[in-house]
Amino acid sequence: MDTAEVILSVLVVVIIIVSLLSNVLVLICFLYNPEIRKQVPGLFNLNLTFCNLLLTVSNMPLTLVGLVSEAQPGGDGFCQIVGFLETFLSTNSMLSMAALSIDRWIAVVFPLRYHSKMRHKDAVFVLGYTWAHSMSFSTVATCFSWVGYHRLYASCTLSNPRASSRTQFIIFTVFFHSFTFFLSFIVLCVTYLKVLKVARFHCKRIDVITMQTLVLLVDIHPSVRQRCLEEQKRRRQRASRKISTFIGTFMLCFAPYVITRIVELFPAVPINPHWGIVSKCLTYSKAACDPFVYSLLRHQYKKTCSDIINRLLKRGSLNTSGRGRETQVHSIPAAE
């Protein structure tokens, strides 16, 4: 192993640890807080967390093994199963992000009709589509033996070693990425840009009211006026920052890998083997980012984590005090 491969191996280990801990924490919050379970976005977050966790424990360690040993982990049948899972889980996670964006769009653009437009059974229907969509592409790839060990990515993923079915594999690859990555990206852009437009409109209305209030309050202290103006600026930036995070992390993590897979279809274009691993690590890093982007940085999840920690600390202090009392009780007869 050269220096670059050692660094990439360490990176994969870090991604596995962060992804495992953060997604397990999201799952604990979902199980602990009944309010999160009642909300429709909680179902989409649960599905996304499930995909990320399964990808973390099934595919990432095998990529690490392939990177370290520079050989296929396990036999061909085992690698086909892992490749099927990788295709299914990555597709399902992308579509889950698109579903979350649609949910936010309905909540912001149609707030009064949100509960009638997005009910739990509607969310189940959307999740059913994501599973059917993901399962169809994964099954087709497996049936045509288009999943296996790919040395460029050191992973069990989409691969076609046979020259006889090259044309069919190219068509499948283009269709697959068009109806997963590009479809999800278009949905994210359309829905979140509409959300941003509505958010900016409301910010302008609030700004007008704030400025009218400041004009009427002639005797207001300059520091208070300055704080109000700064809050206006932060309010305008907050929505843009969130939208940029949603779309930016999606593009940063998935686009390099998808572009590499498309470029790979042209044999005349050489691809650096280290770049193949880097692009794969970027897709894995999305599983580590998603818990923070969609869940853990929200106030409701922060409060749930705080409640869990306080409950554990309180239980620990009670156990400690209980053991202290038992020690005192047993020491009294001995003293007598």
Coordinates of C-alpha atoms in Angstrom, one line a residue:
M1 CA 0.0 0.0 0.0
D2 CA 1.3 3.5 -0.9
T3 CA 0.7 6.6 1.2
A4 CA -2.5 7.6 -0.7
E5 CA -4.1 4.2 -0.1
V6 CA -3.2 4.4 3.6
I7 CA -4.8 7.8 3.8
L8 CA -7.9 6.6 2.0
S9 CA -8.1 3.5 4.3
V10 CA -8.0 5.8 7.3
L11 CA -10.7 8.0 5.7
V12 CA -13.0 5.0 5.2
V13 CA -12.5 4.0 8.8
V14 CA -13.4 7.5 10.0
I15 CA -16.5 7.6 7.7
I16 CA -17.6 4.2 9.1
I17 CA -17.3 5.3 12.7
V18 CA -19.1 8.7 12.2
S19 CA -21.8 7.2 10.0
L20 CA -22.5 4.4 12.5
L21 CA -22.6 6.6 15.6
S22 CA -24.6 9.4 14.0
N23 CA -27.2 7.2 12.4
V24 CA -27.7 5.1 15.5
L25 CA -28.2 8.3 17.4
V26 CA -30.9 9.4 15.0
L27 CA -32.6 6.0 15.4
I28 CA -32.5 6.3 19.2
C29 CA -34.1 9.8 19.0
F30 CA -36.8 8.4 16.7
L31 CA -37.6 5.6 19.1
Y32 CA -37.4 7.8 22.2
N33 CA -39.5 10.7 21.1
P34 CA -43.1 10.0 20.2
E35 CA -43.5 13.4 18.7
I36 CA -40.9 12.6 16.0
R37 CA -42.6 9.3 15.3
K38 CA -45.9 11.1 14.7
Q39 CA -44.5 13.5 12.1
V40 CA -44.5 12.5 8.4
P41 CA -40.9 13.6 7.8
G42 CA -39.9 11.2 10.6
L43 CA -40.8 8.2 8.3
F44 CA -38.6 9.6 5.5
N45 CA -35.8 10.2 8.0
L46 CA -36.2 6.7 9.3
N47 CA -36.0 5.2 5.8
L48 CA -32.9 7.3 5.1
T49 CA -31.3 6.2 8.4
F50 CA -32.0 2.6 7.7
C51 CA -30.3 2.8 4.3
N52 CA -27.3 4.6 5.7
L53 CA -26.9 2.1 8.6
L54 CA -27.2 -0.9 6.3
L55 CA -24.7 0.6 3.8
T56 CA -22.3 1.4 6.7
V57 CA -22.3 -2.2 8.1
S58 CA -22.5 -4.1 4.8
N59 CA -20.6 -2.2 2.0
M60 CA -18.1 0.2 3.7
P61 CA -16.2 -2.5 5.6
L62 CA -15.9 -4.6 2.5
T63 CA -14.6 -1.6 0.5
L64 CA -12.0 -1.2 3.3
V65 CA -11.0 -4.9 2.9
G66 CA -10.7 -4.5 -0.8
L67 CA -8.6 -1.4 -0.5
V68 CA -6.3 -2.9 2.0
S69 CA -5.9 -6.4 0.5
E70 CA -6.2 -5.2 -3.1
A71 CA -8.4 -8.2 -3.9
Q72 CA -12.0 -9.1 -4.0
P73 CA -13.6 -9.7 -0.6
G74 CA -15.3 -13.1 -0.7
G75 CA -16.5 -15.1 -3.7
D76 CA -18.4 -14.0 -6.7
G77 CA -21.8 -14.9 -5.3
F78 CA -21.2 -13.0 -2.1
C79 CA -19.9 -10.0 -4.0
Q80 CA -23.1 -10.0 -6.2
I81 CA -25.2 -9.9 -3.1
V82 CA -23.2 -7.0 -1.7
G83 CA -23.3 -5.2 -5.1
F84 CA -27.1 -5.7 -5.1
L85 CA -27.3 -4.1 -1.7
E86 CA -25.1 -1.2 -2.7
T87 CA -27.2 -0.4 -5.7
F88 CA -30.4 -0.7 -3.8
L89 CA -29.4 1.3 -0.8
S90 CA -27.7 4.2 -2.7
T91 CA -30.8 4.5 -4.9
N92 CA -33.1 4.4 -2.0
S93 CA -31.2 7.0 0.0
M94 CA -31.2 9.4 -3.0
L95 CA -35.0 9.0 -3.5
S96 CA -35.5 9.5 0.3
M97 CA -33.8 12.9 0.1
A98 CA -36.0 13.8 -2.8
A99 CA -39.1 12.7 -0.8
L100 CA -37.9 14.9 2.1
S101 CA -37.6 17.9 -0.2
I102 CA -41.1 17.3 -1.5
D103 CA -42.4 17.2 2.0
R104 CA -40.7 20.5 2.9
W105 CA -42.1 22.1 -0.3
I106 CA -45.7 21.1 0.6
A107 CA -45.2 22.2 4.2
V108 CA -43.9 25.7 3.2
V109 CA -45.9 26.4 0.0
F110 CA -49.2 24.8 1.2
P111 CA -49.1 25.2 5.0
L112 CA -52.8 25.1 5.5
R113 CA -53.3 22.0 3.4
Y114 CA -50.2 20.2 4.5
H115 CA -51.9 17.7 6.8
S116 CA -54.4 16.8 4.1
K117 CA -51.8 16.5 1.3
M118 CA -49.1 14.7 3.3
R119 CA -50.6 12.1 5.6
H120 CA -48.9 9.0 6.9
K121 CA -50.5 6.8 4.3
D122 CA -49.2 9.2 1.6
A123 CA -45.7 8.9 3.1
V124 CA -46.0 5.1 3.0
F125 CA -47.0 5.3 -0.6
V126 CA -44.0 7.5 -1.5
L127 CA -41.7 5.1 0.4
G128 CA -43.2 2.2 -1.4
Y129 CA -42.3 3.8 -4.7
T130 CA -38.7 4.4 -3.5
W131 CA -38.4 0.8 -2.6
A132 CA -39.9 -0.5 -5.9
H133 CA -37.8 1.9 -7.9
S134 CA -34.6 0.9 -6.1
M135 CA -35.5 -2.8 -6.2
S136 CA -36.2 -2.8 -10.0
F137 CA -32.8 -1.4 -11.0
S138 CA -30.9 -3.6 -8.5
T139 CA -32.7 -6.7 -9.7
V140 CA -32.1 -6.0 -13.3
A141 CA -28.4 -5.4 -12.7
T142 CA -28.1 -8.7 -10.7
C143 CA -30.1 -10.7 -13.2
F144 CA -27.8 -9.6 -16.1
S145 CA -24.7 -10.2 -13.9
W146 CA -23.8 -6.5 -14.0
V147 CA -22.8 -6.4 -10.3
G148 CA -19.4 -7.6 -9.1
Y149 CA -16.0 -6.5 -7.8
H150 CA -14.7 -3.3 -9.5
R151 CA -11.0 -2.7 -8.9
L152 CA -11.3 1.0 -9.7
Y153 CA -13.6 1.5 -6.6
A154 CA -12.3 -1.5 -4.6
S155 CA -16.0 -2.3 -4.1
C156 CA -18.7 -4.8 -5.1
T157 CA -20.8 -2.5 -7.3
L158 CA -22.0 -2.1 -10.8
S159 CA -19.5 -3.8 -13.1
N160 CA -19.5 -5.5 -16.5
P161 CA -16.4 -7.6 -17.3
R162 CA -18.0 -9.1 -20.5
A163 CA -17.5 -7.3 -23.8
S164 CA -20.5 -9.1 -25.4
S165 CA -23.0 -7.1 -23.3
R166 CA -21.2 -3.8 -23.3
T167 CA -23.9 -1.8 -25.2
Q168 CA -26.7 -3.0 -23.0
F169 CA -24.6 -2.2 -19.9
I170 CA -24.0 1.4 -21.2
I171 CA -27.7 1.9 -21.8
F172 CA -28.5 0.5 -18.4
T173 CA -25.9 2.7 -16.7
V174 CA -27.2 5.9 -18.4
F175 CA -30.8 5.1 -17.5
F176 CA -29.9 4.1 -13.9
H177 CA -28.1 7.4 -13.1
S178 CA -30.7 9.5 -15.0
F179 CA -33.6 8.1 -13.0
T180 CA -31.7 8.1 -9.7
F181 CA -29.1 10.8 -9.4
F182 CA -30.4 13.3 -12.0
L183 CA -34.1 12.8 -11.1
S184 CA -33.4 13.3 -7.4
F185 CA -31.2 16.4 -8.2
I186 CA -33.9 18.0 -10.3
V187 CA -36.6 17.3 -7.6
L188 CA -34.3 18.8 -4.9
C189 CA -33.6 21.9 -7.0
V190 CA -37.2 22.6 -8.0
T191 CA -38.7 22.0 -4.6
Y192 CA -36.0 23.8 -2.5
L193 CA -35.8 26.8 -4.8
K194 CA -39.6 27.2 -4.5
V195 CA -39.2 26.9 -0.7
L196 CA -36.5 29.6 -0.8
K197 CA -38.7 31.8 -2.9
V198 CA -41.5 31.6 -0.3
A199 CA -39.1 32.1 2.6
R200 CA -37.6 35.2 1.0
F201 CA -41.1 36.6 0.4
H202 CA -42.0 36.1 4.1
C203 CA -38.7 37.6 5.1
K204 CA -39.5 40.7 3.0
R205 CA -42.8 41.1 4.7
I206 CA -41.3 40.8 8.1
D207 CA -38.6 43.3 7.2
V208 CA -41.2 45.8 6.1
I209 CA -43.1 45.5 9.4
T210 CA -39.8 45.7 11.3
M211 CA -38.7 48.9 9.5
Q212 CA -42.1 50.5 10.0
T213 CA -41.9 49.7 13.7
L214 CA -38.4 51.2 13.9
V215 CA -39.6 54.4 12.2
L216 CA -42.4 54.7 14.7
L217 CA -40.1 54.1 17.6
V218 CA -38.2 57.4 17.4
D219 CA -36.7 57.1 20.9
I220 CA -35.4 53.6 20.4
H221 CA -31.7 53.1 21.4
P222 CA -29.3 52.8 18.4
S223 CA -28.0 49.5 19.7
V224 CA -31.5 48.0 19.6
R225 CA -32.0 49.3 16.1
Q226 CA -28.7 47.8 15.0
R227 CA -29.7 44.4 16.5
C228 CA -33.0 44.4 14.6
L229 CA -31.2 45.1 11.4
E230 CA -28.7 42.3 12.0
E231 CA -31.5 39.9 12.8
Q232 CA -33.1 40.8 9.4
K233 CA -29.8 40.0 7.7
R234 CA -29.4 36.7 9.5
R235 CA -33.0 35.7 8.7
R236 CA -32.4 36.3 5.0
Q237 CA -29.2 34.2 5.1
R238 CA -30.6 31.4 7.2
A239 CA -33.0 30.0 4.5
S240 CA -30.3 30.3 1.8
R241 CA -27.8 28.5 4.0
K242 CA -30.1 25.6 4.7
I243 CA -31.1 25.2 1.0
S244 CA -27.4 25.4 -0.1
T245 CA -26.6 22.7 2.5
F246 CA -29.3 20.3 1.2
I247 CA -28.4 20.7 -2.5
G248 CA -24.7 21.2 -2.0
T249 CA -24.0 18.1 0.1
F250 CA -26.0 16.0 -2.4
M251 CA -24.0 17.3 -5.3
L252 CA -20.6 17.2 -3.6
C253 CA -21.0 13.6 -2.4
F254 CA -22.8 12.0 -5.4
A255 CA -21.8 14.0 -8.5
P256 CA -18.1 13.0 -8.6
Y257 CA -19.0 9.3 -8.4
V258 CA -21.8 9.5 -11.0
I259 CA -19.6 11.6 -13.4
T260 CA -16.8 9.0 -13.0
R261 CA -19.2 6.2 -13.8
I262 CA -20.3 7.9 -16.9
V263 CA -16.8 8.8 -18.0
E264 CA -15.8 5.2 -17.3
L265 CA -18.1 4.1 -20.2
F266 CA -15.6 5.6 -22.6
P267 CA -12.5 3.3 -22.6
A268 CA -10.4 6.0 -24.3
V269 CA -10.6 8.2 -21.2
P270 CA -8.1 7.1 -18.5
I271 CA -9.2 7.4 -14.8
N272 CA -6.8 7.5 -12.0
P273 CA -7.3 4.5 -9.6
H274 CA -7.0 6.7 -6.5
W275 CA -9.7 9.0 -7.9
G276 CA -12.0 6.1 -8.2
I277 CA -11.6 5.3 -4.4
V278 CA -12.0 9.0 -3.6
S279 CA -15.2 9.3 -5.5
K280 CA -16.5 6.2 -3.7
C281 CA -15.5 7.6 -0.3
L282 CA -17.4 10.8 -1.1
T283 CA -20.6 8.8 -1.7
Y284 CA -20.0 7.0 1.6
S285 CA -19.5 10.3 3.4
K286 CA -23.1 11.2 2.5
A287 CA -24.2 8.5 4.9
A288 CA -22.2 10.3 7.6
C289 CA -23.5 13.8 6.7
D290 CA -27.2 13.0 6.4
P291 CA -27.9 12.6 10.2
F292 CA -26.6 16.1 10.8
V293 CA -28.1 17.7 7.6
Y294 CA -31.6 16.3 8.1
S295 CA -31.9 15.5 11.8
L296 CA -29.4 16.1 14.5
L297 CA -29.0 19.8 14.0
R298 CA -32.7 20.4 14.3
H299 CA -34.0 21.8 17.5
Q300 CA -36.3 18.8 18.2
Y301 CA -33.5 16.3 17.8
K302 CA -31.2 18.4 19.9
K303 CA -33.7 18.6 22.7
T304 CA -34.3 14.8 22.5
C305 CA -30.5 14.1 22.7
S306 CA -30.3 16.5 25.7
D307 CA -33.3 14.7 27.4
I308 CA -31.6 11.3 26.8
I309 CA -28.3 12.5 28.3
N310 CA -30.0 14.1 31.3
R311 CA -32.0 11.0 31.9
L312 CA -28.9 8.8 31.8
L313 CA -26.9 11.1 34.1
K314 CA -29.8 11.3 36.5
R315 CA -30.1 7.5 36.6
G316 CA -26.3 7.3 37.1
S317 CA -26.4 9.7 40.0
L318 CA -29.3 7.8 41.6
N319 CA -27.4 4.5 41.3
T320 CA -24.4 6.1 42.8
S321 CA -26.3 7.7 45.7
G322 CA -28.1 4.3 46.3
R323 CA -24.8 2.5 46.6
G324 CA -23.6 5.1 48.9
R325 CA -26.6 4.7 51.3
E326 CA -26.1 0.9 51.2
T327 CA -22.5 1.3 52.2
Q328 CA -23.5 3.6 55.1
V329 CA -26.2 1.1 56.3
H330 CA -23.7 -1.8 56.3
S331 CA -21.0 0.2 58.1
I332 CA -23.3 1.1 61.1
P333 CA -23.5 -2.4 62.6
A334 CA -19.8 -2.9 62.1
A335 CA -19.1 0.3 64.0
E336 CA -21.4 -0.8 66.9

